[in-house]
mmCIF file with all atom_site columns, C-alpha atoms in Angstrom:
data_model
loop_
_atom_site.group_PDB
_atom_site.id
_atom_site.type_symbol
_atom_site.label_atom_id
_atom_site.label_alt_id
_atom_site.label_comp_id
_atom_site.label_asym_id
_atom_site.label_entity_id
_atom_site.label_seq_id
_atom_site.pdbx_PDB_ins_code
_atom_site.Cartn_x
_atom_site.Cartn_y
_atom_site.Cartn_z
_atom_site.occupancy
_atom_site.B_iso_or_equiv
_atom_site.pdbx_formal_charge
_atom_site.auth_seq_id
_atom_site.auth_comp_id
_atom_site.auth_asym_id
_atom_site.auth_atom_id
_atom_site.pdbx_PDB_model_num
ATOM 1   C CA . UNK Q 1 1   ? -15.306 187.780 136.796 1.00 46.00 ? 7   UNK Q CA 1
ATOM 2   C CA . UNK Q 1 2   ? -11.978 185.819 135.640 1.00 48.00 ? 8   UNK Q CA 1
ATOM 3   C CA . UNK Q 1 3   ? -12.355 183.030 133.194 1.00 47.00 ? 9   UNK Q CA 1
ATOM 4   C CA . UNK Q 1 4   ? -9.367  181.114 131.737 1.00 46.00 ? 10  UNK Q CA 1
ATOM 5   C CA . UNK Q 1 5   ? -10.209 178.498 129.523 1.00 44.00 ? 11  UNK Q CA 1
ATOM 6   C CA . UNK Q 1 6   ? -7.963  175.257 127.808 1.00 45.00 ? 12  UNK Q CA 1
ATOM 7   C CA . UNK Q 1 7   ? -9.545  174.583 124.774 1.00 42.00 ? 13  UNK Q CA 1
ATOM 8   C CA . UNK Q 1 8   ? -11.262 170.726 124.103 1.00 45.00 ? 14  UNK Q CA 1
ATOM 9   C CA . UNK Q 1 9   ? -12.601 169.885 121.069 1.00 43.00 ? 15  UNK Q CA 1
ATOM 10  C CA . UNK Q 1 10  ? -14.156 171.386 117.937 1.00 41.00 ? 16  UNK Q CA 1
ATOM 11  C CA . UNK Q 1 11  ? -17.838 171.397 117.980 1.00 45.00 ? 17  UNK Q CA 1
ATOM 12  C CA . UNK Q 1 12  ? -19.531 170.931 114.506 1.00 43.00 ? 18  UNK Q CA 1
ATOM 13  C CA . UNK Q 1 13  ? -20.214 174.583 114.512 1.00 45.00 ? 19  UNK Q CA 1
ATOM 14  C CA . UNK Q 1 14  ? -16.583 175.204 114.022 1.00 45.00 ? 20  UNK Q CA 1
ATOM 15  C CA . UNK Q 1 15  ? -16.042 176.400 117.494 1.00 54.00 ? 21  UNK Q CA 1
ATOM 16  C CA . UNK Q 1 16  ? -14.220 175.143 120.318 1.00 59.00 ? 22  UNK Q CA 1
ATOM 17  C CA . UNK Q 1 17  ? -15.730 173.699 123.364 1.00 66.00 ? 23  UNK Q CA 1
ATOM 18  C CA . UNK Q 1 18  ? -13.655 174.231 126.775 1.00 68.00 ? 24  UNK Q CA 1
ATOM 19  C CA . UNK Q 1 19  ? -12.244 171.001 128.264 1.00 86.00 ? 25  UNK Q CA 1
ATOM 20  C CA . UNK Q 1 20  ? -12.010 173.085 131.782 1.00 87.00 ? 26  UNK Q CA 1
ATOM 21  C CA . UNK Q 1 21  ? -12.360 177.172 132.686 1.00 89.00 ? 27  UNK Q CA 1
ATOM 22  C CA . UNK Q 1 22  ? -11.691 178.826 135.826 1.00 91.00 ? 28  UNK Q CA 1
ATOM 23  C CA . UNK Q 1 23  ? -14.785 180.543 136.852 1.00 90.00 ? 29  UNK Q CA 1
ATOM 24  C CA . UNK Q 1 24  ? -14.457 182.893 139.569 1.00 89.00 ? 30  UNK Q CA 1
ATOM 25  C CA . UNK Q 1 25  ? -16.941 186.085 140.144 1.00 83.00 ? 31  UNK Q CA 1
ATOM 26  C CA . UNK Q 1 26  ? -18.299 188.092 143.264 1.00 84.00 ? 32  UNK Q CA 1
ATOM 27  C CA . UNK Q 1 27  ? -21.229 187.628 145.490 1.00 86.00 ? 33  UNK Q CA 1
ATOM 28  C CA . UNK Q 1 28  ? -22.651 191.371 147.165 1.00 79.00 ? 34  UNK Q CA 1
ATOM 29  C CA . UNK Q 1 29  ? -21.948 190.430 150.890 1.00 73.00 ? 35  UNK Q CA 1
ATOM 30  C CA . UNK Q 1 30  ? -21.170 187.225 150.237 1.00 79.00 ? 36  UNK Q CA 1
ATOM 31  C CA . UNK Q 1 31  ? -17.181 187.120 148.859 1.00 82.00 ? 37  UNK Q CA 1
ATOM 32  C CA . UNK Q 1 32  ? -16.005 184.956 145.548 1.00 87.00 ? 38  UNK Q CA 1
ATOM 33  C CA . UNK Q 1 33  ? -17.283 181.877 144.634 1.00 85.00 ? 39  UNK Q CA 1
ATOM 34  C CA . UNK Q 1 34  ? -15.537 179.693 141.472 1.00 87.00 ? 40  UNK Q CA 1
ATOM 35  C CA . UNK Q 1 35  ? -13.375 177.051 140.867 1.00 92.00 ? 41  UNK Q CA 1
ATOM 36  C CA . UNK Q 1 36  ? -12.422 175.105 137.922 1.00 94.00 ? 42  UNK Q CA 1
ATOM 37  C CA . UNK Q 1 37  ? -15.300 173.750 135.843 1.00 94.00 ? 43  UNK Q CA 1
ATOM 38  C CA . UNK Q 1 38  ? -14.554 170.321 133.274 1.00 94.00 ? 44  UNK Q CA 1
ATOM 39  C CA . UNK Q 1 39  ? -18.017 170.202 132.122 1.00 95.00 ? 45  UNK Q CA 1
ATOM 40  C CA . UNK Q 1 40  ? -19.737 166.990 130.659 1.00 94.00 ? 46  UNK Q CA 1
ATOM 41  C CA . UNK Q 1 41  ? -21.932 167.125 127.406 1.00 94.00 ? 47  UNK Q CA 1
ATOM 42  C CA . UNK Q 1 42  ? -25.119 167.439 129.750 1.00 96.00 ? 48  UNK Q CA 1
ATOM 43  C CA . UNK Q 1 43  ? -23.527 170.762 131.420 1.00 96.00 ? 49  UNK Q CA 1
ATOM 44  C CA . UNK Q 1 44  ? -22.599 171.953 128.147 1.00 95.00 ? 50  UNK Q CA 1
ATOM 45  C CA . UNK Q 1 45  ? -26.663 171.519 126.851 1.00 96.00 ? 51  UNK Q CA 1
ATOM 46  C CA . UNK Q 1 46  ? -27.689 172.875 130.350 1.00 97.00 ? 52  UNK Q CA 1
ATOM 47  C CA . UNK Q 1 47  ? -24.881 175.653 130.132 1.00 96.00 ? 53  UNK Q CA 1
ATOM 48  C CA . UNK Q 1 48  ? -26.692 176.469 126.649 1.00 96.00 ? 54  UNK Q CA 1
ATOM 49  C CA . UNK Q 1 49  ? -30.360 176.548 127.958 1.00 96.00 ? 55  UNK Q CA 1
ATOM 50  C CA . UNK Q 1 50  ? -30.067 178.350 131.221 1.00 96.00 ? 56  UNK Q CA 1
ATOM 51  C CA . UNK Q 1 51  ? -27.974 181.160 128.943 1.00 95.00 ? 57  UNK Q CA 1
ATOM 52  C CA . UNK Q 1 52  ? -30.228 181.962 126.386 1.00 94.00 ? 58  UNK Q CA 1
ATOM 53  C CA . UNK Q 1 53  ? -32.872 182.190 129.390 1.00 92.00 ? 59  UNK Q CA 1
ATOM 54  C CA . UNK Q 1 54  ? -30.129 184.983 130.802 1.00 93.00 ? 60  UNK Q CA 1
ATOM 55  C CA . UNK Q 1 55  ? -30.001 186.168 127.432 1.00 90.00 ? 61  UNK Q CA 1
ATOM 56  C CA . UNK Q 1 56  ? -33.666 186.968 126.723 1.00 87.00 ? 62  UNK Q CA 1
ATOM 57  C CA . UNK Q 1 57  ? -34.160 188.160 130.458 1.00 82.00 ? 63  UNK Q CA 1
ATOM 58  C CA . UNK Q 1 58  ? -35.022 191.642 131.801 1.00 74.00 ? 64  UNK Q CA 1
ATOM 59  C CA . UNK Q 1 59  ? -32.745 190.705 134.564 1.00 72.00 ? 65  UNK Q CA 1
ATOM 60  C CA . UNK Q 1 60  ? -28.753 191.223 132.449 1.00 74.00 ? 66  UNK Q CA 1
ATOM 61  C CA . UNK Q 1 61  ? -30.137 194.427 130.517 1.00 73.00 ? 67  UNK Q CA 1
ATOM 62  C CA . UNK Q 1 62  ? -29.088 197.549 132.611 1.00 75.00 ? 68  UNK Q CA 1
ATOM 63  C CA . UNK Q 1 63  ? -32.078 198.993 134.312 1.00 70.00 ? 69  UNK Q CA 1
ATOM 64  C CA . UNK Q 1 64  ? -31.497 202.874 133.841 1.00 71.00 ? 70  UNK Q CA 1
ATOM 65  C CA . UNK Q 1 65  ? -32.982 205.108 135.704 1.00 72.00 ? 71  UNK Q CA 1
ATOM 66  C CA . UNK Q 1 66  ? -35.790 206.326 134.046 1.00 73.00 ? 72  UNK Q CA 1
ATOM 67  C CA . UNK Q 1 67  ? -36.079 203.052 132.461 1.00 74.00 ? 73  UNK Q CA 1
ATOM 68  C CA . UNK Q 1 68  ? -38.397 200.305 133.005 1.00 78.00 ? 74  UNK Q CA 1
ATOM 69  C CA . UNK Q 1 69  ? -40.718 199.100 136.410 1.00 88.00 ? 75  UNK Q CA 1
ATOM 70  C CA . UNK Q 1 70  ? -38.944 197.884 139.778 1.00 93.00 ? 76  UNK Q CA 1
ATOM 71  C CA . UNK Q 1 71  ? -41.256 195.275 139.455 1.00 93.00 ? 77  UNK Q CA 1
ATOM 72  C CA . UNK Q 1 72  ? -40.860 193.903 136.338 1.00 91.00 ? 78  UNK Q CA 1
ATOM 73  C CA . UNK Q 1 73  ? -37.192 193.435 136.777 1.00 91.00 ? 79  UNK Q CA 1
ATOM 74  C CA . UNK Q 1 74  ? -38.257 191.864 140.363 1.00 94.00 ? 80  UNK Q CA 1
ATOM 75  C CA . UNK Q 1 75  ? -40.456 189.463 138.614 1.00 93.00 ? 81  UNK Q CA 1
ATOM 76  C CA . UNK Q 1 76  ? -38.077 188.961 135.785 1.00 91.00 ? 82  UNK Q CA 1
ATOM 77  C CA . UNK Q 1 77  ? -35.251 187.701 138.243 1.00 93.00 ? 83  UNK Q CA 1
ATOM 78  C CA . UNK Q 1 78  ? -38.136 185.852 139.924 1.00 94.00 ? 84  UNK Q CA 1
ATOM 79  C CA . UNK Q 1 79  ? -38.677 183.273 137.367 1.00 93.00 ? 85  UNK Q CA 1
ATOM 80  C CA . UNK Q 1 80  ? -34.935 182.572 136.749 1.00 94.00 ? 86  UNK Q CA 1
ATOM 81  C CA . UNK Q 1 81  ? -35.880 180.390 140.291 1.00 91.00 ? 87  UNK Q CA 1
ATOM 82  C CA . UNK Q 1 82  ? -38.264 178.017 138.274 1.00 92.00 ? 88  UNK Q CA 1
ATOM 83  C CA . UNK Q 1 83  ? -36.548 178.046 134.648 1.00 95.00 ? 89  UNK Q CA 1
ATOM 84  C CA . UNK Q 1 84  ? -33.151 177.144 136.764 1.00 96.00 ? 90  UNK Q CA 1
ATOM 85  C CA . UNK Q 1 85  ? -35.070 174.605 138.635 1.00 95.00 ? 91  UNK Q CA 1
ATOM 86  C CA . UNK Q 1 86  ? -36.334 172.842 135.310 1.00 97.00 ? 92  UNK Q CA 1
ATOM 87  C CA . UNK Q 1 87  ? -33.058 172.624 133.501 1.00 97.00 ? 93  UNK Q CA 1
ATOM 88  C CA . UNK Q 1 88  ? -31.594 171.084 136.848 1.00 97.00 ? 94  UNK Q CA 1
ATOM 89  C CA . UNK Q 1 89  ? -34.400 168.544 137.265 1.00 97.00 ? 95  UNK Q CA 1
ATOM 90  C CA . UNK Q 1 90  ? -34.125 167.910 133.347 1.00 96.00 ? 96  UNK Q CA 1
ATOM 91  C CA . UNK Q 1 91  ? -30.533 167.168 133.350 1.00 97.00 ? 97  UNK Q CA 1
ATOM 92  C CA . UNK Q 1 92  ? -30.423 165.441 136.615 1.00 96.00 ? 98  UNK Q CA 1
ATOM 93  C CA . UNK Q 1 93  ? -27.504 164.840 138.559 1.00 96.00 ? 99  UNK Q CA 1
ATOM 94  C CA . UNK Q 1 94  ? -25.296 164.517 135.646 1.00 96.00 ? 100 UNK Q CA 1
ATOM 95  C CA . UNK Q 1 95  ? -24.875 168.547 135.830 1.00 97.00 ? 101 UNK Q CA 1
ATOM 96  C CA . UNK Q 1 96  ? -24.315 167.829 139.734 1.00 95.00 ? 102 UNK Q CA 1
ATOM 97  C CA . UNK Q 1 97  ? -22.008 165.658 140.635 1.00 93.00 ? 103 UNK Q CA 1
ATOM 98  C CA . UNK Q 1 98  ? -19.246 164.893 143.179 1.00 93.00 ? 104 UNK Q CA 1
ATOM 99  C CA . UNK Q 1 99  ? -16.476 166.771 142.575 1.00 92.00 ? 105 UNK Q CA 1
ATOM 100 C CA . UNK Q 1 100 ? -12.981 167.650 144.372 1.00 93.00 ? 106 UNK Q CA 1
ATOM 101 C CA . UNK Q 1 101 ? -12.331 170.322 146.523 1.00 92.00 ? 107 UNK Q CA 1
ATOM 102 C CA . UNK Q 1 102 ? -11.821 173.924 143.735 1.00 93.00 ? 108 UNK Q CA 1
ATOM 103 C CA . UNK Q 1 103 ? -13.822 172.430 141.590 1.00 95.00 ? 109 UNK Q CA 1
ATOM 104 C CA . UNK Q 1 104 ? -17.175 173.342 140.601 1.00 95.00 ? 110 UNK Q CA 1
ATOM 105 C CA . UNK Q 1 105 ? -20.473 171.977 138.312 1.00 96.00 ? 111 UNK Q CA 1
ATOM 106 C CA . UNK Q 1 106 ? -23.198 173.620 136.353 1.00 96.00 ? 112 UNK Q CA 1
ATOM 107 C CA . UNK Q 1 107 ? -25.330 172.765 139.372 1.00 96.00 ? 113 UNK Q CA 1
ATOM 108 C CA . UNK Q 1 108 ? -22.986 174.529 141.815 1.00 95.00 ? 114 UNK Q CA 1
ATOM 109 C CA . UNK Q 1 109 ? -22.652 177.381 140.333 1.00 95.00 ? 115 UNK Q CA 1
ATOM 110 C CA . UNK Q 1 110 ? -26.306 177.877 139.407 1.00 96.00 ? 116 UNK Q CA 1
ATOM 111 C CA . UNK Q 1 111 ? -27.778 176.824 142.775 1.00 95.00 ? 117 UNK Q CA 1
ATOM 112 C CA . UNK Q 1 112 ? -25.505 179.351 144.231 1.00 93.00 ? 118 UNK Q CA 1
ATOM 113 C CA . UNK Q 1 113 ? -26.066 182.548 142.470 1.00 94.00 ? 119 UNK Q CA 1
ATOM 114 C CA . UNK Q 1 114 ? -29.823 181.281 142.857 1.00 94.00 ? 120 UNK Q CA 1
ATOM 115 C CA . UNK Q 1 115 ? -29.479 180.995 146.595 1.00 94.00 ? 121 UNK Q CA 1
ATOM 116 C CA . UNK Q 1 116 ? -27.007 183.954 147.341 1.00 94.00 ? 122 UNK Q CA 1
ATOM 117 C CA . UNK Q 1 117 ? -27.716 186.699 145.122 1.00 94.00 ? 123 UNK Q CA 1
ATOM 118 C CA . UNK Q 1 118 ? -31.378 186.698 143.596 1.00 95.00 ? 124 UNK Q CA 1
ATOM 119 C CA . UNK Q 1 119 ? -32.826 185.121 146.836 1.00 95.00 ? 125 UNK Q CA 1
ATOM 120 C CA . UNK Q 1 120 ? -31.256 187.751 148.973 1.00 96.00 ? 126 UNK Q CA 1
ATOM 121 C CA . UNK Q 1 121 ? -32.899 190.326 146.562 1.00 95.00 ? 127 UNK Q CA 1
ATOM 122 C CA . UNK Q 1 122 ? -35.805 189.195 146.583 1.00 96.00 ? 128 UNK Q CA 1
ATOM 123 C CA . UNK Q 1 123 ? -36.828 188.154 149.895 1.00 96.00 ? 129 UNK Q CA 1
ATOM 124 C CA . UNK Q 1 124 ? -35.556 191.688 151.041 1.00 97.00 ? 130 UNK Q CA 1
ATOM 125 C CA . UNK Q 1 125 ? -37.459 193.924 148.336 1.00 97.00 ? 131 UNK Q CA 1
ATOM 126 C CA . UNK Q 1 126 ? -40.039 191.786 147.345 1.00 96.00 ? 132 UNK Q CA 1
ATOM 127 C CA . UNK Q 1 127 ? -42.471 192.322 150.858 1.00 97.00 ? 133 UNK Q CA 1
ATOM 128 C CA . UNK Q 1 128 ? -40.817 196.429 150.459 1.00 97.00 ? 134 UNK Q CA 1
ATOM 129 C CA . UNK Q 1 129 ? -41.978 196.984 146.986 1.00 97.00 ? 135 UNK Q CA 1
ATOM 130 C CA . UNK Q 1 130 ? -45.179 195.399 147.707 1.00 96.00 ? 136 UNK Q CA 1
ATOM 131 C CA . UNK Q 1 131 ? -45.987 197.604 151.019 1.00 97.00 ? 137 UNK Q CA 1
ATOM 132 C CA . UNK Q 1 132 ? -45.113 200.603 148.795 1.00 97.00 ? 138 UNK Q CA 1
ATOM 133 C CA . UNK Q 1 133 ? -47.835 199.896 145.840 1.00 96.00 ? 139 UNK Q CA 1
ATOM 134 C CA . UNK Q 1 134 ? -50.487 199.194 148.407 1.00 96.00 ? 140 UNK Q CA 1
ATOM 135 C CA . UNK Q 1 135 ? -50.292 202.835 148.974 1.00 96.00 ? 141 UNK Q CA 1
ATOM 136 C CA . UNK Q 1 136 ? -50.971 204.006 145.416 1.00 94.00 ? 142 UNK Q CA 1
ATOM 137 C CA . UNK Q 1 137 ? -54.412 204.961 144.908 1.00 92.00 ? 143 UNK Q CA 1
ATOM 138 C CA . UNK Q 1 138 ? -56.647 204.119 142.413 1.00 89.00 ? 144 UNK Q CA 1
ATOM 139 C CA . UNK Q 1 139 ? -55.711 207.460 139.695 1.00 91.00 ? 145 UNK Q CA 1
ATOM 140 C CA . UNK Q 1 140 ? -52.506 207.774 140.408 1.00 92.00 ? 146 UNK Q CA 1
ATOM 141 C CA . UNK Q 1 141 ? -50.270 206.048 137.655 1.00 92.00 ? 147 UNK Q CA 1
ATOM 142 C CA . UNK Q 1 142 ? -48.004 203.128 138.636 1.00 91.00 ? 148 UNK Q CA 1
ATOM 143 C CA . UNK Q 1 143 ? -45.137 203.904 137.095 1.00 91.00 ? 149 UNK Q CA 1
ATOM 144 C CA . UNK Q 1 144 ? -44.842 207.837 138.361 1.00 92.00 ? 150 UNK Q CA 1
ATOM 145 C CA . UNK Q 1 145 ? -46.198 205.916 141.374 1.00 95.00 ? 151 UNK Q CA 1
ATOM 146 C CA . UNK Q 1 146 ? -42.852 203.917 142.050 1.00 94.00 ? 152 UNK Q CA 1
ATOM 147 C CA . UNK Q 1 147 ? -40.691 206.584 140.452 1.00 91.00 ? 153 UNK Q CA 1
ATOM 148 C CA . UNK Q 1 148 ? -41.295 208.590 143.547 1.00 93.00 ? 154 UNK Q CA 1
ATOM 149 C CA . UNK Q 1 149 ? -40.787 205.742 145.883 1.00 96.00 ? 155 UNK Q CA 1
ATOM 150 C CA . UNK Q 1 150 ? -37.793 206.810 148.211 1.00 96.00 ? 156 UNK Q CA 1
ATOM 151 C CA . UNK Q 1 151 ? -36.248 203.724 148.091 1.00 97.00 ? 157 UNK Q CA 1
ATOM 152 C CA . UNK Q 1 152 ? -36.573 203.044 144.078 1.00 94.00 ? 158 UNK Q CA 1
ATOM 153 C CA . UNK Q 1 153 ? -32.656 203.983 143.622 1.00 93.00 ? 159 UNK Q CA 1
ATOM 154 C CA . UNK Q 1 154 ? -31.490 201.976 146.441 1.00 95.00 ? 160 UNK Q CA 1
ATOM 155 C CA . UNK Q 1 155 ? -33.297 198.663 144.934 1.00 95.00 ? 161 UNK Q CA 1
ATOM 156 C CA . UNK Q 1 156 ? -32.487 200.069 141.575 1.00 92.00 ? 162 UNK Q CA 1
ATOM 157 C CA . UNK Q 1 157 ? -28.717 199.688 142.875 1.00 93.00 ? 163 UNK Q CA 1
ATOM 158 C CA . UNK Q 1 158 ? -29.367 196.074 144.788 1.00 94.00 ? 164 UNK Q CA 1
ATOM 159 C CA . UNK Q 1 159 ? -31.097 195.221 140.810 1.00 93.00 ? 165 UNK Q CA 1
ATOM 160 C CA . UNK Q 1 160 ? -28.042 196.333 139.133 1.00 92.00 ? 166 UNK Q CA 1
ATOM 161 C CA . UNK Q 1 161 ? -25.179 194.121 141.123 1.00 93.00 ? 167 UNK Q CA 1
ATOM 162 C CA . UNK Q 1 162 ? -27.448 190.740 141.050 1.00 93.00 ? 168 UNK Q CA 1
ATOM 163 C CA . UNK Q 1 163 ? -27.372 192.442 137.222 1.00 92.00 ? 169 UNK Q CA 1
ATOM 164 C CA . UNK Q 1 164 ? -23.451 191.601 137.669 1.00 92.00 ? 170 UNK Q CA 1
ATOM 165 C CA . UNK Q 1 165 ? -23.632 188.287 139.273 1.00 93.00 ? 171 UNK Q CA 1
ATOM 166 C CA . UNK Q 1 166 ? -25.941 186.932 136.340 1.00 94.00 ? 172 UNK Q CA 1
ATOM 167 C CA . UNK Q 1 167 ? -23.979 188.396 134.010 1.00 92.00 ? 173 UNK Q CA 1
ATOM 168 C CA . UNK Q 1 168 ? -21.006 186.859 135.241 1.00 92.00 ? 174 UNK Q CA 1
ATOM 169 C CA . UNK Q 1 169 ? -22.716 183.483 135.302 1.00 94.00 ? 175 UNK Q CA 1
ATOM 170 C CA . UNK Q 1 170 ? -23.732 183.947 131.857 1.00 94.00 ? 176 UNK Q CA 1
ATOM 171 C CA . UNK Q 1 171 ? -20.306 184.797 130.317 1.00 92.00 ? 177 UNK Q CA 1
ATOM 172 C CA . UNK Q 1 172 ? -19.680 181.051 132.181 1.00 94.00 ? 178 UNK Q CA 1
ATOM 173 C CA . UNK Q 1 173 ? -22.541 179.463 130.713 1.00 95.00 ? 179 UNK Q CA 1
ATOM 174 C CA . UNK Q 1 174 ? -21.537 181.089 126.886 1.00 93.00 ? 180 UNK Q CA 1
ATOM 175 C CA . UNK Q 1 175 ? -17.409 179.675 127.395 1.00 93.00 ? 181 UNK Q CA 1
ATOM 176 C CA . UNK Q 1 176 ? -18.936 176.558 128.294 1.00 94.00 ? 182 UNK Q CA 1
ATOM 177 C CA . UNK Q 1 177 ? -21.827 176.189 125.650 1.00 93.00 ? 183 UNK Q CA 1
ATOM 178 C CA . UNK Q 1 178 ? -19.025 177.342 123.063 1.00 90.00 ? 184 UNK Q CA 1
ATOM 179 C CA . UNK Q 1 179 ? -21.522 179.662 121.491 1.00 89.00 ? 185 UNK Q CA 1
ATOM 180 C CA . UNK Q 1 180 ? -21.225 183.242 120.452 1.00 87.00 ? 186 UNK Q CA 1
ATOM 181 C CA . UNK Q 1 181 ? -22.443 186.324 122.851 1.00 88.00 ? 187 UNK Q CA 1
ATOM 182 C CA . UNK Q 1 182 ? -25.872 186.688 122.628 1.00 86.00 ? 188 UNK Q CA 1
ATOM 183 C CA . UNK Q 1 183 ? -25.820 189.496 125.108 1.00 84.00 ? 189 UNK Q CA 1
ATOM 184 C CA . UNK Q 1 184 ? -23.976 192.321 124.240 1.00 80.00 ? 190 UNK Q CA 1
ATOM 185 C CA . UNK Q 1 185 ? -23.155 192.048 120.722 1.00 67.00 ? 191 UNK Q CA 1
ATOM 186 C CA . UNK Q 1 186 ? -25.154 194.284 118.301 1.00 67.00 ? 192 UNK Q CA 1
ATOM 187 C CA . UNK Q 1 187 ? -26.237 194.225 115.026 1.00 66.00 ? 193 UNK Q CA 1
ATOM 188 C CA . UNK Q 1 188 ? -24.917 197.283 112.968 1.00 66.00 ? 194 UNK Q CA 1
ATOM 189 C CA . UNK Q 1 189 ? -27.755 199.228 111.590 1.00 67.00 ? 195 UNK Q CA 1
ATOM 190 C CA . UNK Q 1 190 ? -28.009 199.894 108.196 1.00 65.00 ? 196 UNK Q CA 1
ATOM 191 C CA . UNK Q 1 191 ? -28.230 203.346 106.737 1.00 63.00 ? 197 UNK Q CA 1
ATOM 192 C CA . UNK Q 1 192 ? -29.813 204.328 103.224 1.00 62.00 ? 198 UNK Q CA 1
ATOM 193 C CA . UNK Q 1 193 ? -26.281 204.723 101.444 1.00 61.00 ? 199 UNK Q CA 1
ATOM 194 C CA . UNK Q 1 194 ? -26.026 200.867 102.548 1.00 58.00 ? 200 UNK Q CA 1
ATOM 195 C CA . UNK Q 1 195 ? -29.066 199.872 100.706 1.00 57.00 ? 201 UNK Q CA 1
ATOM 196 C CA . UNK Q 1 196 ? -28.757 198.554 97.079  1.00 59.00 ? 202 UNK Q CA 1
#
């Protein structure tokens, strides 16, 4: 994903807000999608909102493989659909509206990674990954269950680049909400020679 930003004004944080960022990132099987973004107060609230949803998500932590359920991060991406739809419906079309030709909104962008990238996922391994835990039997455990699955690494791999697309989207939504990363930074750990 590219993002240039020009800086707008100071937010009462003591961070800068953009006035406009390019936004440009890649779609699986779709191409790029971007354009410059001059968002409004209302996209900068709804930029804030849908991100720490992103944030606190199963769906922008790397899934490894030996890590975590199939379905979980299925279901995970699944309700991005309705939080997504609230914050839209909330805001109304003031994070929607008319805009020229390269240029994009809050609702643009979101609709579309909604529509072609988790959609896509889901309607193609949602019916697959239901078929295959029909066939686990009552004492056999679910997780070793869909570890075995044959087709666990290839949705594993379909996971990981809507993993790219949100994350992508995200980095957007954190420019535009001019807050810090709530994503990948970490907190250094203290050892006992740090202690008082």
């Amino acid at each position: 994903m590219g993002l240039r930003q020009r800086l707008g004004r100071r937010r009462g944080t003591g961070g800068f807000t953009p006035q406009e960022i390019t936004v440009k990132f890649s779609i699986p099987f779709v191409g790029e999608i971007g354009g410059v973004w001059e968002p409004v107060d209302s996209e900068r609230e709804a930029a804030w909102e849908l991100y720490v949803e992103l944030a606190t998500r199963i769906s922008v932590v790397e899934l490894g493989n030996d890590e975590g359920l199939l379905r979980e991060a299925l279901s995970s991406l699944y309700t991005v659909f309705g939080t997504t739809r609230e914050i839209l419906r909330r805001y109304g079309p003031a994070v929607a509206p008319r805009v020229a030709p390269g240029k994009v909104t809050f609702g643009v962008l979101a609709v579309n990674v909604l529509n072609l990238s988790i959609r896509p996922l889901l309607s193609k391994w949602h019916p697959l990954l239901t078929a295959h835990e029909a066939t686990r039997g009552d004492h056999i455990d679910p997780v070793a269950h869909e570890r075995r699955w044959t087709r666990a690494a290839e949705l594993r791999a379909d996971i990981e680049s809507v993993r790219q697309v949100l994350l992508s989207l995200a980095q957007a939504l954190n420019e535009v909400a001019g807050v810090g990363d709530l994503i990948t930074v970490r907190i250094p750990q203290q050892t006992a020679a740090d202690t008082p």
